[in-house]
Short mmCIF file of C-alpha atoms in Angstrom, two decimals:
data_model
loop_
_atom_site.label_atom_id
_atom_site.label_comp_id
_atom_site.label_asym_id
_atom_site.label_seq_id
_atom_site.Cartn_x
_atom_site.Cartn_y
_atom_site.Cartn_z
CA UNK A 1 103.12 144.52 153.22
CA UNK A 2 100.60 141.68 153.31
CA UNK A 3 100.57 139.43 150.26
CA UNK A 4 97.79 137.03 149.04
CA UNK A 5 97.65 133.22 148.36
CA UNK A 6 95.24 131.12 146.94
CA UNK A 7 95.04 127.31 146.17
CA UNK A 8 94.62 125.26 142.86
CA UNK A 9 95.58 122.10 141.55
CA UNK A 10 98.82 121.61 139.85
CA UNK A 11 101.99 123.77 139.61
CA UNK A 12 102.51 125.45 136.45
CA UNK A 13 105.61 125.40 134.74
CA UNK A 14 107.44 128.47 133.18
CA UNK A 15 105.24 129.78 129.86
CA UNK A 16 108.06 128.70 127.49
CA UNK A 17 108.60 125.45 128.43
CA UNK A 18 105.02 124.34 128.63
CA UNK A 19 104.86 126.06 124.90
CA UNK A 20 107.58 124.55 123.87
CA UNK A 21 106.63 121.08 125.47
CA UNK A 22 103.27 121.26 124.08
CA UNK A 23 104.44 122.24 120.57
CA UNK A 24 106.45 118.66 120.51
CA UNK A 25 103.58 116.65 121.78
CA UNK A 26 101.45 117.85 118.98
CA UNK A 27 104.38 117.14 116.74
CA UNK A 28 104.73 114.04 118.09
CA UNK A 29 101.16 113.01 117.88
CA UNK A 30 100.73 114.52 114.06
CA UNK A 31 103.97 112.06 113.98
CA UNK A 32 102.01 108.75 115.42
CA UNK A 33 98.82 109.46 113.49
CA UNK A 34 100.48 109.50 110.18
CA UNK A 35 102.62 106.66 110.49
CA UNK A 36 99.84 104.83 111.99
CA UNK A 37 97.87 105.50 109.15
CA UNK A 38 100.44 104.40 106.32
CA UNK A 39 100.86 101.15 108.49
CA UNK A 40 97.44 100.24 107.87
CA UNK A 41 96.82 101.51 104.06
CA UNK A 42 100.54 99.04 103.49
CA UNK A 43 99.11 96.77 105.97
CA UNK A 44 95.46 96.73 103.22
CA UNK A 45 97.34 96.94 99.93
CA UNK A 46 99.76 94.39 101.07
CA UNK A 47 96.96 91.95 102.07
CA UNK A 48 95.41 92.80 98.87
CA UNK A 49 98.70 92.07 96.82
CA UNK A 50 98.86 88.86 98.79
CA UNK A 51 95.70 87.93 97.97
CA UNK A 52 95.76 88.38 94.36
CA UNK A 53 98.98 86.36 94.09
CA UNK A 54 97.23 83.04 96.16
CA UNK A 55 94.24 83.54 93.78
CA UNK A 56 97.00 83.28 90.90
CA UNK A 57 98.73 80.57 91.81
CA UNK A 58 95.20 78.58 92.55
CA UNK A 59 93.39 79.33 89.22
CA UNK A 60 96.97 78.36 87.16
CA UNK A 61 97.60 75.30 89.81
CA UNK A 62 94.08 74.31 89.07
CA UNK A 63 94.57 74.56 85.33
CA UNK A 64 97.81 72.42 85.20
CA UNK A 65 96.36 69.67 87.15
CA UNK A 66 93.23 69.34 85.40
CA UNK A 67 94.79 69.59 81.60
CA UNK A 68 97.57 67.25 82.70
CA UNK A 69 94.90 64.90 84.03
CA UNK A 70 93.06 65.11 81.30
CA UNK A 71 96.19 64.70 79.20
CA UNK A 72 97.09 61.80 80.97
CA UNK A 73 93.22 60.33 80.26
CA UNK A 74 93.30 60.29 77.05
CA UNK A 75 96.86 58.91 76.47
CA UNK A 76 95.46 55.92 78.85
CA UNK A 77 92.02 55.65 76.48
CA UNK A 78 93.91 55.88 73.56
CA UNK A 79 96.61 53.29 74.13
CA UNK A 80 93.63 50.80 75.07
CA UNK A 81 92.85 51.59 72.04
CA UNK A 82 95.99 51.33 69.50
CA UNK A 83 96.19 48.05 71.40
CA UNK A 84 93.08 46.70 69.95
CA UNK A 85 93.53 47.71 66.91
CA UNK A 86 96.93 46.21 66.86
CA UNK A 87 94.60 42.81 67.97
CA UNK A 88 92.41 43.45 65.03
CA UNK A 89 95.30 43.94 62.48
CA UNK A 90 96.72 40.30 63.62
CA UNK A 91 93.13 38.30 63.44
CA UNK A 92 91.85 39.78 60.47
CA UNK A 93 95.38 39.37 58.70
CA UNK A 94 95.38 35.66 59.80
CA UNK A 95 92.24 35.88 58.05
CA UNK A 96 93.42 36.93 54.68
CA UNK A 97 93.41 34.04 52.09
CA UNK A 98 93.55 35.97 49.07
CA UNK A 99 89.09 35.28 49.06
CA UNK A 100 87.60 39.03 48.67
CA UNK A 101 83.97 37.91 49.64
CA UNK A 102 85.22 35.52 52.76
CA UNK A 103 87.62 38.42 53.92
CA UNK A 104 84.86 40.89 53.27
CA UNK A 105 82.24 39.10 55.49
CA UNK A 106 85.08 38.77 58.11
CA UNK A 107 85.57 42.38 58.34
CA UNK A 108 81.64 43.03 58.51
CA UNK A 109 81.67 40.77 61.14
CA UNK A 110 84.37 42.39 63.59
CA UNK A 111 82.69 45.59 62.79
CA UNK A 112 79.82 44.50 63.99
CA UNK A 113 81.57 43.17 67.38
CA UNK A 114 84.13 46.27 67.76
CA UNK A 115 81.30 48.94 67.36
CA UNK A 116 83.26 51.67 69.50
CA UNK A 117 85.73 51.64 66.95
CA UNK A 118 84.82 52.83 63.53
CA UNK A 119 87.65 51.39 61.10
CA UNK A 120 87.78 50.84 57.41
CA UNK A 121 90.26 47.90 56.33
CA UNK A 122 92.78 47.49 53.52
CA UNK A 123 94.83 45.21 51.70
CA UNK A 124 98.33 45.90 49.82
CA UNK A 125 99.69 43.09 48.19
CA UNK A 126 103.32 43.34 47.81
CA UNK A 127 103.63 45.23 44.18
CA UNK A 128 101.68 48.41 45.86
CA UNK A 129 98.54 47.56 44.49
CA UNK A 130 94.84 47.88 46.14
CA UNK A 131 94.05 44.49 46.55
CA UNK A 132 91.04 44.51 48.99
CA UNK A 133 88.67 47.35 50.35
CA UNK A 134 85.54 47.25 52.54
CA UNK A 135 84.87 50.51 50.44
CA UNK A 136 85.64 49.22 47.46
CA UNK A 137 84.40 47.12 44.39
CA UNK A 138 86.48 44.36 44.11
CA UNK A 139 87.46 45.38 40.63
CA UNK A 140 88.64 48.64 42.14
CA UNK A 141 92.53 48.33 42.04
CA UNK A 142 94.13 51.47 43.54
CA UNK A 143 98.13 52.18 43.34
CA UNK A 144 99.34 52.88 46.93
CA UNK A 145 102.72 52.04 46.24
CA UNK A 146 104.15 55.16 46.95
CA UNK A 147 101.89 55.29 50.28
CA UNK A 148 104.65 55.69 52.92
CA UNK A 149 103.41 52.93 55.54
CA UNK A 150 103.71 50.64 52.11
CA UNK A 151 107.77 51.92 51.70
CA UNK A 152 108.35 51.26 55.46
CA UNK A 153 107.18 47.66 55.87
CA UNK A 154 108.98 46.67 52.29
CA UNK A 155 112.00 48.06 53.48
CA UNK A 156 111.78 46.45 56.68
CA UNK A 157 110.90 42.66 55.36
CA UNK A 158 112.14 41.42 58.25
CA UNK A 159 110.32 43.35 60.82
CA UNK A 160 106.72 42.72 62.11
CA UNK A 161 106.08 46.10 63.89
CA UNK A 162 103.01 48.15 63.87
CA UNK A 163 103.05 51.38 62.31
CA UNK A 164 100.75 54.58 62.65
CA UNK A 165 100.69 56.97 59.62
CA UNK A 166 100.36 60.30 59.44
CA UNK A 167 96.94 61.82 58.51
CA UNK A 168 96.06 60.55 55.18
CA UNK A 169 93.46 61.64 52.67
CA UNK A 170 92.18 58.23 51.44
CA UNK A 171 92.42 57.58 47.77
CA UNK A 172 89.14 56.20 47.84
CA UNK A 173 87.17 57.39 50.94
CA UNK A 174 88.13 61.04 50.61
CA UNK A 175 88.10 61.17 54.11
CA UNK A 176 90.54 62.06 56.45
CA UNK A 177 92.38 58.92 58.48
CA UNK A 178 95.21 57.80 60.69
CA UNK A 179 96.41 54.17 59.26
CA UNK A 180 97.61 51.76 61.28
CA UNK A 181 99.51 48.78 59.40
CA UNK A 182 101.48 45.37 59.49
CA UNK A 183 103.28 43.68 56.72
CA UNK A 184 101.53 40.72 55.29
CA UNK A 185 104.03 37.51 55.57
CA UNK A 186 103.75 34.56 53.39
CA UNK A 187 106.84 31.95 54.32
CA UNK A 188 108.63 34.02 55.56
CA UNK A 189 109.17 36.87 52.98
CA UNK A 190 106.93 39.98 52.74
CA UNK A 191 103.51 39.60 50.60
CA UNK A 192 102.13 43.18 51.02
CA UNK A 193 100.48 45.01 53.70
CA UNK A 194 97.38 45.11 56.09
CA UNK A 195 95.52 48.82 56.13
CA UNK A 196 93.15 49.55 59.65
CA UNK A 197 92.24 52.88 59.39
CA UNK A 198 90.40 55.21 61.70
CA UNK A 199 89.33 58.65 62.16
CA UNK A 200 91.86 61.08 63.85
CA UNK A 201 88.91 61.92 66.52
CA UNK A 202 89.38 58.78 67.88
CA UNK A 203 91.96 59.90 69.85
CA UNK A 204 90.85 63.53 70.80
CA UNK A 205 86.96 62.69 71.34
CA UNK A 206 87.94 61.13 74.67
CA UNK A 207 89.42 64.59 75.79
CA UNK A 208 86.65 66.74 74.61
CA UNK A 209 83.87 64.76 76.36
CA UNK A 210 85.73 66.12 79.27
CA UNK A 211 86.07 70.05 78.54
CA UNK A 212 84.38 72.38 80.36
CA UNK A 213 84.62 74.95 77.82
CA UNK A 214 84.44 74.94 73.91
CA UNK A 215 87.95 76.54 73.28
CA UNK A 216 89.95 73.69 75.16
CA UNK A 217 92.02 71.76 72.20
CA UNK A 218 93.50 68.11 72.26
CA UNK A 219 96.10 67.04 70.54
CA UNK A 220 98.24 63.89 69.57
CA UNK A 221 101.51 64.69 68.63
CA UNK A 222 104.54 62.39 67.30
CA UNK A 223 108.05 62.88 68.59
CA UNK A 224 108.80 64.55 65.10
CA UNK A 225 106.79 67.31 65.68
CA UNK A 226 104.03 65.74 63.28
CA UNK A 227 100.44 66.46 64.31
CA UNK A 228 98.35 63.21 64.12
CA UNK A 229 95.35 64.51 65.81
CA UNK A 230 93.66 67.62 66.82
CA UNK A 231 90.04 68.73 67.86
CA UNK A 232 89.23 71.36 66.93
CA UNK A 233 89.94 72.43 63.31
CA UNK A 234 91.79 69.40 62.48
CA UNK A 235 91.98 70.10 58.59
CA UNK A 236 93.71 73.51 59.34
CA UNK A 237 96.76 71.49 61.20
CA UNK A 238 96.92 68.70 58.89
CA UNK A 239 101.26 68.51 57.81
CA UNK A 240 102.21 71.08 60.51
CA UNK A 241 105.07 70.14 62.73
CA UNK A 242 105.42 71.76 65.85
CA UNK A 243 108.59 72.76 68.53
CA UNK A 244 108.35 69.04 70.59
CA UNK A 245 111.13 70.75 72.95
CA UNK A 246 109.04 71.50 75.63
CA UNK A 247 107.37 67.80 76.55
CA UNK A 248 109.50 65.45 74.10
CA UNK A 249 113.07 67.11 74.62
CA UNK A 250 115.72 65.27 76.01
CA UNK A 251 115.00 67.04 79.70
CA UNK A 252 110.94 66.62 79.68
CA UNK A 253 109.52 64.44 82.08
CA UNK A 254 107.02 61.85 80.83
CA UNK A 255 104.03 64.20 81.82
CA UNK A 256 103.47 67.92 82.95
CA UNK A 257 102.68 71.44 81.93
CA UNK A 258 104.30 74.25 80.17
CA UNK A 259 103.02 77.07 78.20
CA UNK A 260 103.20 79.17 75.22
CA UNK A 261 102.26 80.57 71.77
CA UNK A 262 100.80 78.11 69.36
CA UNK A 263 102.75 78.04 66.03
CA UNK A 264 99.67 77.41 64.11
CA UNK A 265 96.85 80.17 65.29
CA UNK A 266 99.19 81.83 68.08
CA UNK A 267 97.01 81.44 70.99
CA UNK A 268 98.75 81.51 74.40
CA UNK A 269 97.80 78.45 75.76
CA UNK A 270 98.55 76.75 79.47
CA UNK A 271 99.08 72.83 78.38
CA UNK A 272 98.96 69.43 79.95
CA UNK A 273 100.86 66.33 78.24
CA UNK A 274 101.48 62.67 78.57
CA UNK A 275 104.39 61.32 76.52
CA UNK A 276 103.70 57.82 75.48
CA UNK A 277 107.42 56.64 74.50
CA UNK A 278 106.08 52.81 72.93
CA UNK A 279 104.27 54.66 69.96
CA UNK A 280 106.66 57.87 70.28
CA UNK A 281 103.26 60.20 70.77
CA UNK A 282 102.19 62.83 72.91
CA UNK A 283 99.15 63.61 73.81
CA UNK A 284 98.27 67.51 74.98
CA UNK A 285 95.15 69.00 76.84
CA UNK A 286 95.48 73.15 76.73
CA UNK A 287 93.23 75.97 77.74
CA UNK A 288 94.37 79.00 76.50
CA UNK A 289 95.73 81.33 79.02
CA UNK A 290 93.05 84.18 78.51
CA UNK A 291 90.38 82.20 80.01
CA UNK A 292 91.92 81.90 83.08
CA UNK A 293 93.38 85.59 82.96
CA UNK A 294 89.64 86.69 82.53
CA UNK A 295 88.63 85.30 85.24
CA UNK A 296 91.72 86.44 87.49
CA UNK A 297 91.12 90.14 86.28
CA UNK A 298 87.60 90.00 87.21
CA UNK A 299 88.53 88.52 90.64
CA UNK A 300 91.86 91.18 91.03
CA UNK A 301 88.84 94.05 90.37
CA UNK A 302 86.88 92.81 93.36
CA UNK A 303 90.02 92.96 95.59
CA UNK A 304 90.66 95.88 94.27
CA UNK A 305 87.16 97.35 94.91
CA UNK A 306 87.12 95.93 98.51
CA UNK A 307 90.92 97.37 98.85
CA UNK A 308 89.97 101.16 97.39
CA UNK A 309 86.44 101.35 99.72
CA UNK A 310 88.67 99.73 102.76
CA UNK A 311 91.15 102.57 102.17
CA UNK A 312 88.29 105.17 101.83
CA UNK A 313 87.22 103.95 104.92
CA UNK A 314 90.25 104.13 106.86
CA UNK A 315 90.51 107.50 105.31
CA UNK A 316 87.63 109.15 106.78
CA UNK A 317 88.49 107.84 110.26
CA UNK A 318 91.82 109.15 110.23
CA UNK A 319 89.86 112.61 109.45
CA UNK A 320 87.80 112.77 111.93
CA UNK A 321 90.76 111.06 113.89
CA UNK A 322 93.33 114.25 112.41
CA UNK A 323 90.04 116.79 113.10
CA UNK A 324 89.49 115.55 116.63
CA UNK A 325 92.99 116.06 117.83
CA UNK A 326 93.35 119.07 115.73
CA UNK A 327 90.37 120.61 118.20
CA UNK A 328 92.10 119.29 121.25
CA UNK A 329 95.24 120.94 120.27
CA UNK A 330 92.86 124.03 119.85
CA UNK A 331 91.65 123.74 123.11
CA UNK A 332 95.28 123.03 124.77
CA UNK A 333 96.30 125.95 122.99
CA UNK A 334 93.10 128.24 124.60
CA UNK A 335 94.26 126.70 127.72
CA UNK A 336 98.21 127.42 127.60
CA UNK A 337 96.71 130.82 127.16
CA UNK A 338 94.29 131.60 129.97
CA UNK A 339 97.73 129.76 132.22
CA UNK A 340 99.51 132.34 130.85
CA UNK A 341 97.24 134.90 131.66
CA UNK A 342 96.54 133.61 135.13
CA UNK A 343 100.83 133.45 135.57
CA UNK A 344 100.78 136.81 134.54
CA UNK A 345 98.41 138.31 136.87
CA UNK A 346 99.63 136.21 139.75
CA UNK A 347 103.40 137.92 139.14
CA UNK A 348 101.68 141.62 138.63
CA UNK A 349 99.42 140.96 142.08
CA UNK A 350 102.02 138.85 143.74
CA UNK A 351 99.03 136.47 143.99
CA UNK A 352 100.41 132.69 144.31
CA UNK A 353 98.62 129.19 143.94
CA UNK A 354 99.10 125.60 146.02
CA UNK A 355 97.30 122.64 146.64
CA UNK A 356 97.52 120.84 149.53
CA UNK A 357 97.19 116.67 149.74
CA UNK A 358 96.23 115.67 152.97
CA UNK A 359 97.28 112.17 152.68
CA UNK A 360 100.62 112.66 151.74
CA UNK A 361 100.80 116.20 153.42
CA UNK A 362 102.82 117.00 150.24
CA UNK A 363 102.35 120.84 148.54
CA UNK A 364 102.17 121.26 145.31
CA UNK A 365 102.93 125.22 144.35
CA UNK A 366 102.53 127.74 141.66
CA UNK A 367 105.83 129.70 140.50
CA UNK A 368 104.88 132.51 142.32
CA UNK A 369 104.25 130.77 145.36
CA UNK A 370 107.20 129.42 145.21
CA UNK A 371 108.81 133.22 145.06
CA UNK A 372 106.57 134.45 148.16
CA UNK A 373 108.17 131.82 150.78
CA UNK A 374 111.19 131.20 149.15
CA UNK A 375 110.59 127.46 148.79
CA UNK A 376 113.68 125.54 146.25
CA UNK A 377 111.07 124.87 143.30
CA UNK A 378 113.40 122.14 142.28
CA UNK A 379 112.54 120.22 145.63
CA UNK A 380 109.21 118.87 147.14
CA UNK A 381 107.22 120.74 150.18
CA UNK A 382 105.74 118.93 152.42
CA UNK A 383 103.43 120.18 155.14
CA UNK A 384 106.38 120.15 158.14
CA UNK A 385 108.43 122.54 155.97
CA UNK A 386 105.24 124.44 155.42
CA UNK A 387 104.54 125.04 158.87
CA UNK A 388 107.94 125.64 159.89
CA UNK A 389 107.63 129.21 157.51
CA UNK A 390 104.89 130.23 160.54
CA UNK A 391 106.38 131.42 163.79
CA UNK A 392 105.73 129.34 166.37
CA UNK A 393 103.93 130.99 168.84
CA UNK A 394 101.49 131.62 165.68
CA UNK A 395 101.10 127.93 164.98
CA UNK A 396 98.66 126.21 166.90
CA UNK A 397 96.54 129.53 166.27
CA UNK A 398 96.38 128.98 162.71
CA UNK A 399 95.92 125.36 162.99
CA UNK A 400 92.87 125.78 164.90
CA UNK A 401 91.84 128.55 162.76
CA UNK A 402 91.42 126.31 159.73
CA UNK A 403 90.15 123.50 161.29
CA UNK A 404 87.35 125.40 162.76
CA UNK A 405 87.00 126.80 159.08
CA UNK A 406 86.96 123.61 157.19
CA UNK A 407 84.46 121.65 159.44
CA UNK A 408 81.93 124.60 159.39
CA UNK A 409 81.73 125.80 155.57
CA UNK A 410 84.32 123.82 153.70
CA UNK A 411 86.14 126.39 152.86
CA UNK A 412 88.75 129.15 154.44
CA UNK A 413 90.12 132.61 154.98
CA UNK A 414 92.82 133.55 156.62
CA UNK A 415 95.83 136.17 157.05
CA UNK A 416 98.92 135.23 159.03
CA UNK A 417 102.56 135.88 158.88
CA UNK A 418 105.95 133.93 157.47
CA UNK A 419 109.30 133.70 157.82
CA UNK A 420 110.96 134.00 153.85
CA UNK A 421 113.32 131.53 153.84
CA UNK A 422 115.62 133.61 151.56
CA UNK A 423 115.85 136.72 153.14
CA UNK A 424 114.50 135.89 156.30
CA UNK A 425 112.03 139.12 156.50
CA UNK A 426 108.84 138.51 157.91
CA UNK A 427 105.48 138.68 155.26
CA UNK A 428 101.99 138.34 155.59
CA UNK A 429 99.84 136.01 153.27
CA UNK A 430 95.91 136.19 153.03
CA UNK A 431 94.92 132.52 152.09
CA UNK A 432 91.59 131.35 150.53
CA UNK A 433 91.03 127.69 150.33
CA UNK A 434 88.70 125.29 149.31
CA UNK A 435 88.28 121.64 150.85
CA UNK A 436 87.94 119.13 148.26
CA UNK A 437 87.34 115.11 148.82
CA UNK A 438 88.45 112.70 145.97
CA UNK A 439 86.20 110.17 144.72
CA UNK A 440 87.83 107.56 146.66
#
């Protein structure tokens, strides 16, 4: 019985374990796509994330440094200035002879010369009483004995030292004012006290010019926890004493930051301070903390934005990523099929397959083919072993047959016998080929 052979590319594996092989390359695949496409939505959140935390840590670095700078500005400005009012104090009370008119035209004088510093002067004589006022009639005798800068210095005869009042509501002025005073000495034993006094914006106006938005405050605060100074709504902190734990505490560093609730109107605020340990003040710069969180949300929804349309994005590729393999696992599939077809029909019409390389004169064979000669399909055939499966007085026949075949149309047709190499028995095979030359 004659039995046919034909040639195509490839061998083909048994149905099941090209099924089986396939199934766990699609598996596989599904496998790599999905992880691939978590890596890069972590890989866009995390940037994102990482991101928003920088921005964070900018915007509140940026706010430290400029209300401790600030802080630190007008603690300079305003210790120039205690320091010439401290001058003024000592002239003008070398000045004081007991003359109301002379004094008076003295005082008119410096103001006139010191016209950055708007100050009102006093004088105490050592009973408590008013003696002089640049407000004042001279006939205009006030009681300020009780005034506590009056109690310190006449407790204290024997100490010359400057000292800066509370916020005082002047008995005469109605104004608010921050007093500074020295005792008045005449041989050697207290004669009353010298008044300088000046508005508590002295000290915060300096900060202000340099806000860059209305709700900054500035602050002068004593180591008691008194408020001397504040801009804005001064009147509304007037007496209040505040926590001085955070920049007068025994661990606080002489300037810095820190942050919290205010006791007075509760607004989180991000603060600046410079500790001034001569006069035992501090003075604080703060911005309250929802500025800058406005600004971070508004910047943490563009990152967001960017974040959600770069994950839409990478999305809809992995879709048509997900769709396009899904179709070529389609198509595998359509193929595994029409291979199993074709290795059906070949095993119904004992019809094998090979392809034949003629540079490496190496066979490649079908499963059936492999049956027909009785080849090992475990091992490699080369074109020797082929030949050897031909009888030999049939060989150089053949040989000449195909060539003759090939250089005429390309292609071939031919019957001849074999040798099995199983059984031994003696089969024919009708061959078709086709001559194919690669690209190279």
């Amino acid at each position: 019985m004659r039995q046919r052979g034909s040639t195509q590319y490839g061998r083909i594996p048994a149905a099941s374990l090209l099924g089986e092989r396939m199934k766990l390359v699609r598996q596989q695949v599904y496998r790599q796509l999905i992880s691939l496409y978590s890596f890069v939505l972590v890989l866009v959140w995390g940037l994102a994330m990482f991101e928003l935390d920088r921005n964070y840590e900018v915007q509140l670095n940026d706010v430290k440094f400029r209300t401790r700078a600030e802080a630190e500005l007008a603690a300079e400005y305003s210790v120039s200035a205690i320091k010439r009012i401290d001058e003024l104090i000592l002239d003008l009370r070398d000045d004081w002879q007991g003359d109301w008119e002379q004094f008076a035209d003295k005082v008119r004088k410096r103001q006139d010369i010191v016209q950055d510093i708007t100050f009102q002067i006093a004088i105490i004589n050592k009973d408590g009483i008013m003696e002089f006022s640049n407000l004042a009639k001279p006939d205009n005798r006030v009681d300020l004995s009780s005034r506590r800068h009056f109690q310190i210095h006449k407790n204290r005869p024997d100490t010359d030292a400057l000292y800066i009042s509370n916020p005082l509501l002047g008995k005469v002025s109605q104004k608010w004012s921050i007093q500074f005073t020295r005792p008045i000495m005449k041989k050697a034993r207290f004669d009353g006290v010298i008044v300088l006094s000046v508005a508590p914006d002295l000290f915060t106006s300096i900060g202000k010019k340099f806000s860059n938005h209305e709700n900054k405050i500035v602050s002068v605060v004593r180591d008691s926890g008194d408020i001397l100074a504040r801009s804005p709504d001064f009147v509304q902190f007037v007496g209040k004493v505040v926590n001085t734990q955070d920049f007068a505490g025994p661990a606080a560093a002489l300037s810095g930051n820190f942050q919290r609730p205010s006791q007075v109107d509760g607004v989180d605020r991000t603060l600046g301070y410079k500790r001034v340990k001569d006069y035992e003040l501090t003075f604080l710069v703060g911005e309250p903390t929802g500025i800058m969180t406005a600004a971070f949300q508004s910047y943490r929804n563009t990152v967001y934005g960017f974040a959600v349309l770069a994950t839409l994005c990478i999305s809809v590729l992995f879709y048509f990523l997900y769709r396009s393999q899904r179709h070529l696992v389609s198509i595998q599939h359509r193929l595994e099929e029409r291979e199993k077809t074709l290795r059906t029909s070949q095993e119904i019409g004992q019809i094998g397959s090979y392809s034949l390389d003629l540079q490496t004169k190496q066979f490649t064979c079908s499963d059936a083919m492999f049956r027909l000669t009785g080849f090992d399909p475990g091992l490699p055939v080369s074109l020797h072993a082929w030949l050897h499966l031909i009888p030999a007085q049939d060989r150089r026949h053949i040989m000449q047959s195909v060539r003759s075949m090939l250089s005429a149309t390309g292609r071939f047709e031919l019957e001849y016998r074999i040798r099995h190499l199983n059984d031994g028995q003696t089969r024919w095979l009708a061959t078709f080929g086709q001559y194919y030359r690669d690209a190279d």
